CSV table of C-alpha atoms and ligand atoms in Angstrom, one decimal:
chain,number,residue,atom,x,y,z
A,5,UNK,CA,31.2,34.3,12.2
A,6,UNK,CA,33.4,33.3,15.3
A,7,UNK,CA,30.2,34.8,17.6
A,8,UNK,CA,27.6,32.8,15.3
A,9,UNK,CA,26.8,29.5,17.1
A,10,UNK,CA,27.5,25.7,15.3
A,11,UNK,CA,25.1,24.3,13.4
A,12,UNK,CA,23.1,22.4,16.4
A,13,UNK,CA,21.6,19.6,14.7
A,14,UNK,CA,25.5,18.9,12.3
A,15,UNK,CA,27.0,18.5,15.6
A,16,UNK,CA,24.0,16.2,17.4
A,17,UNK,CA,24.0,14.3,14.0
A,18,UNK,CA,28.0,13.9,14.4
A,19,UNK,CA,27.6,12.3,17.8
A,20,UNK,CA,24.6,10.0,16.5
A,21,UNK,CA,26.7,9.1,13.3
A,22,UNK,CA,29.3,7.4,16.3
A,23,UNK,CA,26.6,5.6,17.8
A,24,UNK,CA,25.0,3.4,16.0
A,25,UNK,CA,21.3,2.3,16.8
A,26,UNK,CA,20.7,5.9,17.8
A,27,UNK,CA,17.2,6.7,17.9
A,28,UNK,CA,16.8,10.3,17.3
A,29,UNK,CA,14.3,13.1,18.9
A,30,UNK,CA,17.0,16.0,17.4
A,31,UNK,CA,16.3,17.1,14.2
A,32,UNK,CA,12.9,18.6,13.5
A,33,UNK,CA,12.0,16.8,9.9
A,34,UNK,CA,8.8,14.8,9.3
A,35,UNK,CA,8.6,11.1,8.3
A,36,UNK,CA,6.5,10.7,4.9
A,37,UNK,CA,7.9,12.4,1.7
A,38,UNK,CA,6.0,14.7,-1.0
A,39,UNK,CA,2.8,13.5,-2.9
A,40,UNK,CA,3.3,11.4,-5.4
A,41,UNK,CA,1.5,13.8,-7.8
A,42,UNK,CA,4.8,16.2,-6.9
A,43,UNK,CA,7.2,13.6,-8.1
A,44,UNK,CA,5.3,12.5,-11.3
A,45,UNK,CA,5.0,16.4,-12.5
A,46,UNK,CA,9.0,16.6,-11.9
A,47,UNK,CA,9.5,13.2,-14.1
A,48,UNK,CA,7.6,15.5,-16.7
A,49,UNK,CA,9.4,18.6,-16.6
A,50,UNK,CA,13.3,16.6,-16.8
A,51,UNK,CA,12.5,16.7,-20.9
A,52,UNK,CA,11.3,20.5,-20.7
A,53,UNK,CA,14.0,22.8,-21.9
A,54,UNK,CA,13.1,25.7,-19.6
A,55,UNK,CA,13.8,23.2,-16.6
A,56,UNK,CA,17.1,23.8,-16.9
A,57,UNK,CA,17.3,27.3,-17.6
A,58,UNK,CA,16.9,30.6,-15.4
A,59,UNK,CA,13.7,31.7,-14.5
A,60,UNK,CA,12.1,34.4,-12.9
A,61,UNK,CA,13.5,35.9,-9.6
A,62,UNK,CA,10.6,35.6,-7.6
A,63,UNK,CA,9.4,31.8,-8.6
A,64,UNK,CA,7.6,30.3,-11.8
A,65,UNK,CA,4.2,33.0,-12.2
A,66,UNK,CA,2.0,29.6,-11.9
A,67,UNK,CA,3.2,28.9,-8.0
A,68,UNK,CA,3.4,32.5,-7.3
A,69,UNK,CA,0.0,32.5,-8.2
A,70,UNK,CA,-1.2,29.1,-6.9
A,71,UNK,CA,0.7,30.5,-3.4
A,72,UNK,CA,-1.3,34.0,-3.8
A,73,UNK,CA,-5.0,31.8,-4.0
A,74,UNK,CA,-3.4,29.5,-1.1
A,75,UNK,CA,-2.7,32.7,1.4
A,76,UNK,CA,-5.7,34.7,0.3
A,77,UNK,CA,-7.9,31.1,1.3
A,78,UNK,CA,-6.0,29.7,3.9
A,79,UNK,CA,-4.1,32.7,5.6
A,80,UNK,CA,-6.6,35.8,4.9
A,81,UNK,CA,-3.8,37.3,3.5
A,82,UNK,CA,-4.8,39.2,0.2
A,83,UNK,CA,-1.3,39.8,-1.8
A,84,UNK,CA,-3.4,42.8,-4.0
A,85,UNK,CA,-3.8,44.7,-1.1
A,86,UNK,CA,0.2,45.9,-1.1
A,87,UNK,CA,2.2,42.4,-0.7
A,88,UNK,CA,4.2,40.4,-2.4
A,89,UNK,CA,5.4,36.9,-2.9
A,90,UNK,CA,9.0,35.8,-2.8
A,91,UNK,CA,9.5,31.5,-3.7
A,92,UNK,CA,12.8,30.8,-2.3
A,93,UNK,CA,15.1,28.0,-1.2
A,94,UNK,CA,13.1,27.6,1.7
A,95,UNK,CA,11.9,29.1,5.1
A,96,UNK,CA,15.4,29.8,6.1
A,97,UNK,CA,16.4,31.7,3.3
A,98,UNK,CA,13.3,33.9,3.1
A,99,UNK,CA,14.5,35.0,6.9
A,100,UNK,CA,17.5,35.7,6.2
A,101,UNK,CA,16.0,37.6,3.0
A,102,UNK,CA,13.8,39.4,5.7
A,103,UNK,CA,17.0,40.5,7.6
A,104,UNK,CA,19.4,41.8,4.9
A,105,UNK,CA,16.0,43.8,3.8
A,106,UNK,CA,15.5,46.0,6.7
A,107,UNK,CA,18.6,46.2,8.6
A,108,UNK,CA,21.5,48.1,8.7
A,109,UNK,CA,24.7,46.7,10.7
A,110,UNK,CA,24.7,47.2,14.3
A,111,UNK,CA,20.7,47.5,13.9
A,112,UNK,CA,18.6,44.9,16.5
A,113,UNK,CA,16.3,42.5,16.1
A,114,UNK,CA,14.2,41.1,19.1
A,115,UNK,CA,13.6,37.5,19.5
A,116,UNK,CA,11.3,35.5,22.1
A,117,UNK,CA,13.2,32.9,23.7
A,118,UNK,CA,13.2,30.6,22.9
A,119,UNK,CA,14.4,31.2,19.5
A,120,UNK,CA,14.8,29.1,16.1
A,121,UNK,CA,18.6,28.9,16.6
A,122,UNK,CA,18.5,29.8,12.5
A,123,UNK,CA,17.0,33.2,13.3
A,124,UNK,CA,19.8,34.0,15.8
A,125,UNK,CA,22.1,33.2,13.3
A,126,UNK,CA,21.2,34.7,10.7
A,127,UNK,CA,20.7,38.3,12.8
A,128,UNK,CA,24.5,37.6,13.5
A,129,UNK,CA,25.6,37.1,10.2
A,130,UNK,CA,24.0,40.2,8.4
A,131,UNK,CA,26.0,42.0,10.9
A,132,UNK,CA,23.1,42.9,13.7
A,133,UNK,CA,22.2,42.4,17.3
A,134,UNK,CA,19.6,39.9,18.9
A,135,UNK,CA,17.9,41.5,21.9
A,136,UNK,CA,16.5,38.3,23.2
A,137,UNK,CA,13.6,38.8,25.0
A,138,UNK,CA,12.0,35.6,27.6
A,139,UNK,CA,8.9,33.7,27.4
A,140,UNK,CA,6.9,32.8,30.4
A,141,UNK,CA,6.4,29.6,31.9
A,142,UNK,CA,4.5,28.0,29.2
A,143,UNK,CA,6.4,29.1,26.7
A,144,UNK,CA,3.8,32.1,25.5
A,145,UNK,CA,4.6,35.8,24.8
A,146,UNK,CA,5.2,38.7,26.9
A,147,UNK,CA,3.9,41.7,25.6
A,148,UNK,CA,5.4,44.0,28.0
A,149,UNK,CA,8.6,42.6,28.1
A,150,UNK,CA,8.5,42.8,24.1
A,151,UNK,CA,7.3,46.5,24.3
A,152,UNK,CA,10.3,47.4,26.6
A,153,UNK,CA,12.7,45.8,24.7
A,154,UNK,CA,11.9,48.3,21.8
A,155,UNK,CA,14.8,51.0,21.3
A,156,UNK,CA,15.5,53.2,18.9
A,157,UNK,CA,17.9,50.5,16.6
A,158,UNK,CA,14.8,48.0,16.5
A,159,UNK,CA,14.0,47.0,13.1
A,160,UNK,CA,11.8,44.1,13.9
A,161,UNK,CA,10.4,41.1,16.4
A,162,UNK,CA,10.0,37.8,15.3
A,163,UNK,CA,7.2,35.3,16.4
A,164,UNK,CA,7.3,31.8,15.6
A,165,UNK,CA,4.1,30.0,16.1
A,166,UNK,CA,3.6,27.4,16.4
A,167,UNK,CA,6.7,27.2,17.7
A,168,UNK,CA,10.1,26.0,17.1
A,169,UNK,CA,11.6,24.5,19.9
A,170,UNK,CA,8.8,24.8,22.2
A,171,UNK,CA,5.7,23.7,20.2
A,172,UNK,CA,3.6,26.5,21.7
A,173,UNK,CA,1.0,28.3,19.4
A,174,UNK,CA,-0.2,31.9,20.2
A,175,UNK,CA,-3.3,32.9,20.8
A,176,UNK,CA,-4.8,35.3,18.0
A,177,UNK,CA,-4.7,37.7,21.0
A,178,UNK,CA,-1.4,37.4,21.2
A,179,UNK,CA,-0.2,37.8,17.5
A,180,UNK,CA,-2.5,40.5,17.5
A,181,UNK,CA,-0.9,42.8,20.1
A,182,UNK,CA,2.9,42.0,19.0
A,183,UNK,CA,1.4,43.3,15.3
A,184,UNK,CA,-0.2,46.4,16.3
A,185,UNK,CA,2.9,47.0,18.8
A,186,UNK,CA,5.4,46.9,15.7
A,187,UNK,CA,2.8,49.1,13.6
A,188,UNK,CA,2.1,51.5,16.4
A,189,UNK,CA,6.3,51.7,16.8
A,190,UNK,CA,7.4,51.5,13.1
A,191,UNK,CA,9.0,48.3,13.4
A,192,UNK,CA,8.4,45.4,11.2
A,193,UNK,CA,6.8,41.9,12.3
A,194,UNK,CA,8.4,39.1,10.8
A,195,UNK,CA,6.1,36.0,11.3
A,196,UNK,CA,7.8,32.8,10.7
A,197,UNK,CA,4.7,30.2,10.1
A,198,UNK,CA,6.2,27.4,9.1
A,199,UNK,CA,4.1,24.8,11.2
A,200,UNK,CA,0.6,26.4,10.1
A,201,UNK,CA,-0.3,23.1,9.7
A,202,UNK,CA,0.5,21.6,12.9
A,203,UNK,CA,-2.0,22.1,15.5
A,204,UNK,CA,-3.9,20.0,17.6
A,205,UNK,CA,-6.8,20.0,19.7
A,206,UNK,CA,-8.0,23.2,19.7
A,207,UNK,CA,-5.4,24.8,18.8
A,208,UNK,CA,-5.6,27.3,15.8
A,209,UNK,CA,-3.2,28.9,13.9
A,210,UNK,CA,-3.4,32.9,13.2
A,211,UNK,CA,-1.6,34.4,10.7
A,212,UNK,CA,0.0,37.9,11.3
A,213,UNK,CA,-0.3,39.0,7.8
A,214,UNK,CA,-4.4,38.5,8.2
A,215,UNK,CA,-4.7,41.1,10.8
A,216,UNK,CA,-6.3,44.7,10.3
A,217,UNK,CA,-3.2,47.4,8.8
A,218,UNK,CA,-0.7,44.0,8.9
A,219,UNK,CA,0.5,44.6,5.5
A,220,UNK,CA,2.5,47.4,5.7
A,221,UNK,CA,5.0,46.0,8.2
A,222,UNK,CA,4.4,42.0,8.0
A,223,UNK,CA,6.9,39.6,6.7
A,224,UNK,CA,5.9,36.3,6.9
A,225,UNK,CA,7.2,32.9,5.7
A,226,UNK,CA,6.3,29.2,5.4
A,227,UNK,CA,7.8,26.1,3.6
A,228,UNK,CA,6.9,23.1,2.1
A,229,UNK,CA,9.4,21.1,3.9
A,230,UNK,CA,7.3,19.9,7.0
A,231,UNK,CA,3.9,20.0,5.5
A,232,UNK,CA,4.8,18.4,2.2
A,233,UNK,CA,7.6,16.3,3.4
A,234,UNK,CA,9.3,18.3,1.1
A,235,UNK,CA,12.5,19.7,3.1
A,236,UNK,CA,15.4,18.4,0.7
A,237,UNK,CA,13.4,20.1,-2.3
A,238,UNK,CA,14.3,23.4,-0.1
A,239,UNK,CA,11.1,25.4,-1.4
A,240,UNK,CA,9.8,28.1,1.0
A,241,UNK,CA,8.3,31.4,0.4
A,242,UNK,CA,7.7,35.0,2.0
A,243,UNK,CA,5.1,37.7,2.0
A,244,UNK,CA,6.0,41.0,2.3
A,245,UNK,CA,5.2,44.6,2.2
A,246,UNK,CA,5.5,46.0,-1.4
A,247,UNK,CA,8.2,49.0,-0.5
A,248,UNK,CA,10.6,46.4,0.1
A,249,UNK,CA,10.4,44.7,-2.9
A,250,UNK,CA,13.6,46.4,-4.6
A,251,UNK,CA,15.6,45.1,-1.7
A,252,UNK,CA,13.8,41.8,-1.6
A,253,UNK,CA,15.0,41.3,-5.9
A,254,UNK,CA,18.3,42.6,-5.2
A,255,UNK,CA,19.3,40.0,-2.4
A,256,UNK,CA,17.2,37.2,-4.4
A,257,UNK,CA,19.1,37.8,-7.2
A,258,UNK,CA,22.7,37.5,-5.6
A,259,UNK,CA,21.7,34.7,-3.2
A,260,UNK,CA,19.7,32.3,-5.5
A,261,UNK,CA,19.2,33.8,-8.9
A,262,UNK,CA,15.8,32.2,-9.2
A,263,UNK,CA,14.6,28.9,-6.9
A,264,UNK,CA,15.3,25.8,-8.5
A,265,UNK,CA,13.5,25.3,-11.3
A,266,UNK,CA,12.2,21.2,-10.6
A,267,UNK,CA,11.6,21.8,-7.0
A,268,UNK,CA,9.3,24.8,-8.2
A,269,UNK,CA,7.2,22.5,-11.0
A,270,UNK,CA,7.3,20.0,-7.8
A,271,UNK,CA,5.5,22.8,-5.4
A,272,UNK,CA,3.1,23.5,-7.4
A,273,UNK,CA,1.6,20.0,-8.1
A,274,UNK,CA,2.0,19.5,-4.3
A,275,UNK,CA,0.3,22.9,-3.8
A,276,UNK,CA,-2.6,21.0,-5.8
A,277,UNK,CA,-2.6,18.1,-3.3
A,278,UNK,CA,-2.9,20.8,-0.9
A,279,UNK,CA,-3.8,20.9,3.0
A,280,UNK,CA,-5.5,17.6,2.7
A,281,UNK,CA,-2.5,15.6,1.6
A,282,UNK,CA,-0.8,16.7,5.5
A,283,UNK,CA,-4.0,15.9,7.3
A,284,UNK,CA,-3.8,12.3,8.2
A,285,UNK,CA,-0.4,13.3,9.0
A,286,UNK,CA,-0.9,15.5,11.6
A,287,UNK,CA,-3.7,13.3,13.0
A,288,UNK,CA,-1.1,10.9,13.3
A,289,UNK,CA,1.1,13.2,15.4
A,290,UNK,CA,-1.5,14.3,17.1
A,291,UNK,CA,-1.5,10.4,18.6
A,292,UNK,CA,2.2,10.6,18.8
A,293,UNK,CA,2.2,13.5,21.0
A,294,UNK,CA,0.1,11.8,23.4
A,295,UNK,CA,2.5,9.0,23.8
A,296,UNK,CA,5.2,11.6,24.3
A,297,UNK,CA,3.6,14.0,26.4
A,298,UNK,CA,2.2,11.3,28.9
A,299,UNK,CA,5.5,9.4,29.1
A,300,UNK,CA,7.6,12.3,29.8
A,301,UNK,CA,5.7,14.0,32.5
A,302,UNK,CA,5.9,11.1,34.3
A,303,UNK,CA,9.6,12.3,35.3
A,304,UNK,CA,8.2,14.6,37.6
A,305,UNK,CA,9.6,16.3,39.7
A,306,UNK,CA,13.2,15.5,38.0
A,307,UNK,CA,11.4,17.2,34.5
A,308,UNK,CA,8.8,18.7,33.7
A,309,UNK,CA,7.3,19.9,30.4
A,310,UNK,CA,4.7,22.3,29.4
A,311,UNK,CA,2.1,21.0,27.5
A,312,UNK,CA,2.2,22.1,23.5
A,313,UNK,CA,-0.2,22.4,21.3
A,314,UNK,CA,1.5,22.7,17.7
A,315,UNK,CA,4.6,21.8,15.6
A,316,UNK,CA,6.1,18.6,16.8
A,317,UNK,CA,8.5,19.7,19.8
A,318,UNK,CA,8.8,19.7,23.2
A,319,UNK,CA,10.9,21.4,25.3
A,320,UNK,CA,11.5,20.1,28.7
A,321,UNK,CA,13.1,21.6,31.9
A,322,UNK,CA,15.8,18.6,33.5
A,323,UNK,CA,15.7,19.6,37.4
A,324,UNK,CA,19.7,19.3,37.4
A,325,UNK,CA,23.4,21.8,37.6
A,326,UNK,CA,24.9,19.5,35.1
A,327,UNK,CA,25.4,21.1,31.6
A,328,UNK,CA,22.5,20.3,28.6
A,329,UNK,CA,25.0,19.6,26.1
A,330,UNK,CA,27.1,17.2,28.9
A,331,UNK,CA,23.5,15.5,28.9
A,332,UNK,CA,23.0,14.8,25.4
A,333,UNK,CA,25.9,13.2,24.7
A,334,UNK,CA,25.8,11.0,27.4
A,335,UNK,CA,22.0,9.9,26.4
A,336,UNK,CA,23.2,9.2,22.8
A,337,UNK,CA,26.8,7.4,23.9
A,338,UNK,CA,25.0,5.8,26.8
A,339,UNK,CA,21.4,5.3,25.8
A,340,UNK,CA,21.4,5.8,22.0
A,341,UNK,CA,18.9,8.7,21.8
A,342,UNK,CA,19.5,12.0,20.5
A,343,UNK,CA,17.8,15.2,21.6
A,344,UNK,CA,18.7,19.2,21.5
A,345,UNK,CA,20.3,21.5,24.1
A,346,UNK,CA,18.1,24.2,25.1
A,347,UNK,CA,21.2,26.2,24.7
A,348,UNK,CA,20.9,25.9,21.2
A,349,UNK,CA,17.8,27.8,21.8
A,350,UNK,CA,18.6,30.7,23.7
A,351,UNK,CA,18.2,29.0,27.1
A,352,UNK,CA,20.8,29.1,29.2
A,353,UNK,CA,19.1,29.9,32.5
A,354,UNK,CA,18.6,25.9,33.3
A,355,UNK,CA,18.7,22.6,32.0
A,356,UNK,CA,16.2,22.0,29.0
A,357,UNK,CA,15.9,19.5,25.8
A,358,UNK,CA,14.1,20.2,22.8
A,359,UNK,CA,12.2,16.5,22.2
A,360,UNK,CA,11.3,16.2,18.0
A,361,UNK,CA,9.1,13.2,17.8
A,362,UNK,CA,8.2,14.5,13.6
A,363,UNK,CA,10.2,12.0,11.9
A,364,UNK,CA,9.1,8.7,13.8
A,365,UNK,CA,6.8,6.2,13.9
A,366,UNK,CA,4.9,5.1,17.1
A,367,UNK,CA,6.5,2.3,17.4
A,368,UNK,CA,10.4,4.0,17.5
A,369,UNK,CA,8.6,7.1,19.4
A,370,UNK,CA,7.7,4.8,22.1
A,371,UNK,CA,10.9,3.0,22.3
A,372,UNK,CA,12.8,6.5,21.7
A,373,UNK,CA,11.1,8.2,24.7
A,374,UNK,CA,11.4,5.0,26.7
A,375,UNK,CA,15.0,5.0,26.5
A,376,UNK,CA,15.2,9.0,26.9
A,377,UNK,CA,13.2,8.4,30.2
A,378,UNK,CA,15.2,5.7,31.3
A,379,UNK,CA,18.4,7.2,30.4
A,380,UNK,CA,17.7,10.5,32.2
A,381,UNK,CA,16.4,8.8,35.3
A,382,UNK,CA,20.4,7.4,35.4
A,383,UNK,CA,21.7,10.1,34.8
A,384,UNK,CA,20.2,12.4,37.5
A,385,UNK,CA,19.7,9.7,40.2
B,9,PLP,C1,10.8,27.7,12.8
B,9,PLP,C2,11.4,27.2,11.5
B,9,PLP,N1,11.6,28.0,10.5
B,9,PLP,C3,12.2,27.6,9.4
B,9,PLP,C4,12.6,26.3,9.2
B,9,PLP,C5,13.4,25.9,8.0
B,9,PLP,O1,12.5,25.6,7.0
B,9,PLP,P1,13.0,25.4,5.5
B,9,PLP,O2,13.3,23.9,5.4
B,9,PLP,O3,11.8,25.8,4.7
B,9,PLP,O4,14.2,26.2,5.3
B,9,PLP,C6,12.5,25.4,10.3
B,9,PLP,C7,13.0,24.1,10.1
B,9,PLP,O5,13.1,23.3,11.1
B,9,PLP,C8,11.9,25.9,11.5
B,9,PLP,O6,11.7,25.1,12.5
């Protein structure tokens, strides 16, 4: 545990907590809450016995079977043709899930950095190495870099799209070529899709799992936390290839027993709201992403920020030697707004922040970014 990183986002949170008035751009959550239809089918279930009992491992039959019709219609991913479903206590979990499943210790996983600091962490923990493997300038894949990076410990590579920190989506292209790579070397593909929702312009989200011969090596995972505003509920869930599912019910079992038995009855009335419910919400973002985009790249040449298409992150590049982290505490004590360390992230070859604009409003966004421009034009000049 001493090589596992801290918890980013306790220790940003931490620093905001001693600053009051802190507007934040850290923590990657969204600002509206589930559906009300969600809430009302919990109120229900509170005087239903089996609430409050154990239930089965892999989530309550009627959301694995709403989330079946959901990733057959939305994802092209038919869960008859040799999948499975796994409901757990959200997207994290179902990685970590992923990892214990097909490693051994001292087995390596490749990430593209930059990473979800989560994923590095949890490689750690079970025991494995992270062969980190860099992105190019925008932020997109490298398929060669990927394919050299492939030894004979490999077990997996992970693609997050869109991504987490960077907001880039990959191209179908692109998702594509890393699937067939792991197929054509035995290695599994572990998609994390937890912003399927969150695209803009046009941007389109491609699902590993739908691709030709994906299902014999794909894991993938979503959540309800961003797209149902449903993060504290902590519902998530994975597919993944049917020869894994005795390891899959044995770590289930030990971890979580079964998912929380409300937050399931919860999901599945949400699940009912569906896609449309998140619409207006992204629309919304779509016009707060403007606002952020245009006011940040007018720091050029001091930063300068690729633009990104899905998710709700930025990740800028600071033209400075001084330290990220030396950076961010300064803008929250001095200029009370919070933003991420690239470090967090894998990168440690420059200066970069990880902007969230998710959980605000465009009035706060504009006055957040306003004092993050402000505050880094002191800083540097
Ligand atoms: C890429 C990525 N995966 C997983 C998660 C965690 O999702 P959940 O709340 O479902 O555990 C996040 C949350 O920020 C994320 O950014």
């Amino acid at each position: 545990m001493d090589e596992v990183q801290a918890p980013i986002i306790a220790v940003i949170g931490g620093l905001i907590r001693q600053t009051p008035g802190t507007i934040s751009l850290g923590q990657g959550v969204v600002h509206y809450g589930p559906p009300q239809p969600a809430l009302d089918a919990v109120q229900d279930a509170l005087s239903d016995a089996s609430t409050h009992e154990y239930q089965d491992g892999a989530g309550l039959p009627a959301l694995v079977e709403r989330l079946a019709a959901k990733l057959k219609a939305e994802n092209g991913i038919d869960v008859s043709r040799g999948s499975r479903v796994v409901v757990t206590a959200g997207a994290n979990m179902a990685f970590m899930h992923a990892v214990l499943a097909i490693t051994a210790p001292g087995d390596e996983i490749i990430l593209n950095v930059p990473f979800y600091f989560n994923h590095e962490m949890a490689v750690q923990m079970a025991d494995c190495t992270v062969v980190r493997v860099a992105t190019d300038a925008r932020y997109q894949l490298r398929l060669d870099a990927l394919r050299a990076a492939i030894t004979d410990r490999t077990r997996a590579i992970v693609t997050v799209t869109p991504n987490n920190p960077s907001g880039a989506v990959f191209s179908e292209d692109a998702v594509r070529a890393v699937n067939a790579l792991c197929r054509d070397r035995g290695i599994y593909h572990i998609a994390d899709e937890v912003y399927e929702y969150f695209t803009y312009g046009a941007a389109r989200h491609v699902s590993a799992g739908s691709l030709p011969e994906a299902d014999g090596h794909t894991i993938a995972m979503y959540s309800l936390s961003k797209a149902y505003g449903f993060a504290g509920w902590r519902i998530g869930y994975m597919t993944y290839p049917e020869h894994l599912a005795e390891p899959i019910a044995k770590i289930q079992d030990t971890i979580l027993v079964c998912p929380p038995v409300a937050s399931q009855v919860a999901a599945i009335a949400a699940l009912d709201a569906g896609r449309a419910y998140s619409e207006p919400h992204v629309r919304e973002l779509a016009a707060i992403r403007d606002i952020v985009l245009s006011r940040l790249s007018a720091l050029a040449p001091l930063a300068s920020v690729p633009a990104a298409d899905g998710a709700f992150y930025v990740l800028m590049k600071v033209e400075t030697a001084l330290d990220p982290m030396t950076i961010a505490e300064r803008l929250i004590r001095e200029h009370k707004v919070a933003v991420v360390p690239g470090t967090a992230f894998g990168m440690t070859d420059g200066c970069y922040f990880r902007v969230a604009y998710g959980a605000l409003q465009k009035a706060t966004v504009a006055e957040g970014i306003g004092r993050l421009v402000s505050g880094l034009r002191q800083i540097l000049t």
